[in-house]
């Protein structure tokens, strides 16, 4: 049985995308809605103690983690609001995945 994972920025730092990348074959799809892309963003958007939830040794950069697991990723969808303050970082994640030919869906839309 497989599942889908979805997370919004205040549930963690791209948590659904990170979980799916770390557990190949377990998820059909993963969705990041305005995902935090760097561990340093946690303090700006969530409880500062959430930084302690990053597994030891996990790359704090979401794009690096996704690139390192590109061959085993499930379907990926990333979306961000056009007025969202995270838009520049989320666009950078999208551009990085495009450049590396990592299949994913990307959408920008009004909130």
Coordinates of N, CA and C in Angstrom, one line a residue, residues 18-65:
X18 N 10.4 16.0 2.2 CA 11.5 15.4 2.9 C 11.2 13.9 3.3
X19 N 10.0 13.7 3.8 CA 9.6 12.3 4.2 C 9.6 11.4 3.0
X20 N 9.0 11.9 1.9 CA 8.9 11.1 0.7 C 10.2 10.8 0.1
X21 N 11.1 11.7 0.2 CA 12.5 11.5 -0.3 C 13.2 10.5 0.5
X22 N 13.0 10.5 1.8 CA 13.7 9.6 2.7 C 13.2 8.2 2.7
X23 N 11.9 8.0 2.2 CA 11.3 6.7 2.2 C 10.8 6.3 0.8
X24 N 11.7 6.0 -0.1 CA 11.4 5.6 -1.5 C 10.4 4.4 -1.5
X25 N 9.4 4.5 -2.4 CA 8.5 3.4 -2.6 C 7.3 3.4 -1.6
X26 N 7.4 4.2 -0.6 CA 6.3 4.3 0.4 C 5.2 5.2 0.0
X27 N 5.5 6.3 -0.8 CA 4.5 7.3 -1.1 C 4.3 7.4 -2.6
X28 N 3.1 7.5 -3.0 CA 2.8 7.7 -4.5 C 3.1 9.1 -4.9
X29 N 2.9 10.1 -4.0 CA 3.1 11.5 -4.3 C 3.4 12.3 -3.0
X30 N 4.0 13.4 -3.3 CA 4.3 14.3 -2.2 C 4.0 15.8 -2.6
X31 N 3.4 16.5 -1.8 CA 3.0 17.9 -2.1 C 3.6 18.9 -1.1
X32 N 4.3 19.9 -1.5 CA 4.7 21.0 -0.7 C 4.0 22.3 -1.0
X33 N 3.3 22.8 -0.1 CA 2.6 24.1 -0.3 C 3.3 25.1 0.5
X34 N 4.0 26.0 -0.3 CA 4.9 27.0 0.3 C 5.9 26.4 1.2
X35 N 6.6 25.4 0.7 CA 7.6 24.7 1.6 C 8.8 25.5 2.0
X36 N 9.2 25.3 3.3 CA 10.4 25.9 3.7 C 11.5 25.1 3.0
X37 N 12.5 25.8 2.5 CA 13.5 25.1 1.7 C 14.9 25.1 2.4
X38 N 15.0 25.8 3.5 CA 16.3 25.8 4.3 C 15.9 25.8 5.8
X39 N 16.7 25.1 6.5 CA 16.5 24.9 8.0 C 16.4 26.3 8.7
X40 N 17.2 27.3 8.2 CA 17.2 28.6 8.8 C 15.9 29.3 8.7
X41 N 15.0 28.9 7.9 CA 13.7 29.6 7.8 C 12.8 29.2 8.9
X42 N 13.0 28.1 9.6 CA 12.1 27.6 10.6 C 11.9 28.7 11.7
X43 N 12.9 29.4 12.1 CA 12.7 30.4 13.2 C 11.9 31.5 12.7
X44 N 11.8 31.8 11.4 CA 11.0 32.9 10.9 C 9.5 32.5 10.8
X45 N 9.2 31.2 10.7 CA 7.8 30.8 10.4 C 7.2 29.9 11.4
X46 N 7.9 29.3 12.3 CA 7.4 28.3 13.2 C 8.1 28.4 14.6
X47 N 7.7 27.6 15.5 CA 8.3 27.6 16.8 C 9.8 27.3 16.6
X48 N 10.7 28.0 17.2 CA 12.1 27.9 17.1 C 12.6 26.5 17.5
X49 N 11.9 25.8 18.4 CA 12.2 24.5 18.8 C 12.1 23.4 17.7
X50 N 11.4 23.8 16.6 CA 11.2 22.8 15.6 C 12.5 22.5 14.9
X51 N 13.5 23.4 15.0 CA 14.8 23.1 14.4 C 15.4 21.8 14.9
X52 N 15.0 21.4 16.1 CA 15.5 20.2 16.8 C 14.9 19.0 16.1
X53 N 13.9 19.1 15.3 CA 13.2 18.0 14.7 C 13.9 17.5 13.5
X54 N 14.9 18.1 13.0 CA 15.6 17.7 11.8 C 16.4 16.4 12.2
X55 N 16.2 15.3 11.5 CA 17.0 14.1 11.8 C 18.5 14.4 11.6
X56 N 19.3 13.8 12.5 CA 20.7 13.9 12.4 C 21.2 13.5 11.0
X57 N 22.1 14.3 10.5 CA 22.7 14.1 9.2 C 21.9 14.4 8.0
X58 N 20.6 14.9 8.3 CA 19.8 15.3 7.1 C 20.3 16.6 6.6
X59 N 20.3 16.7 5.3 CA 20.7 17.9 4.6 C 19.7 19.0 4.9
X60 N 20.2 20.1 5.4 CA 19.2 21.2 5.8 C 18.7 21.9 4.5
X61 N 19.2 21.6 3.4 CA 18.8 22.3 2.1 C 17.9 21.3 1.4
X62 N 16.6 21.7 1.2 CA 15.6 20.8 0.6 C 16.0 20.4 -0.8
X63 N 16.5 21.3 -1.6 CA 16.8 21.0 -3.0 C 18.0 20.0 -3.0
X64 N 19.0 20.1 -2.1 CA 20.0 19.1 -2.1 C 19.5 17.7 -1.8
X65 N 18.6 17.6 -0.8 CA 18.0 16.3 -0.5 C 17.3 15.7 -1.6

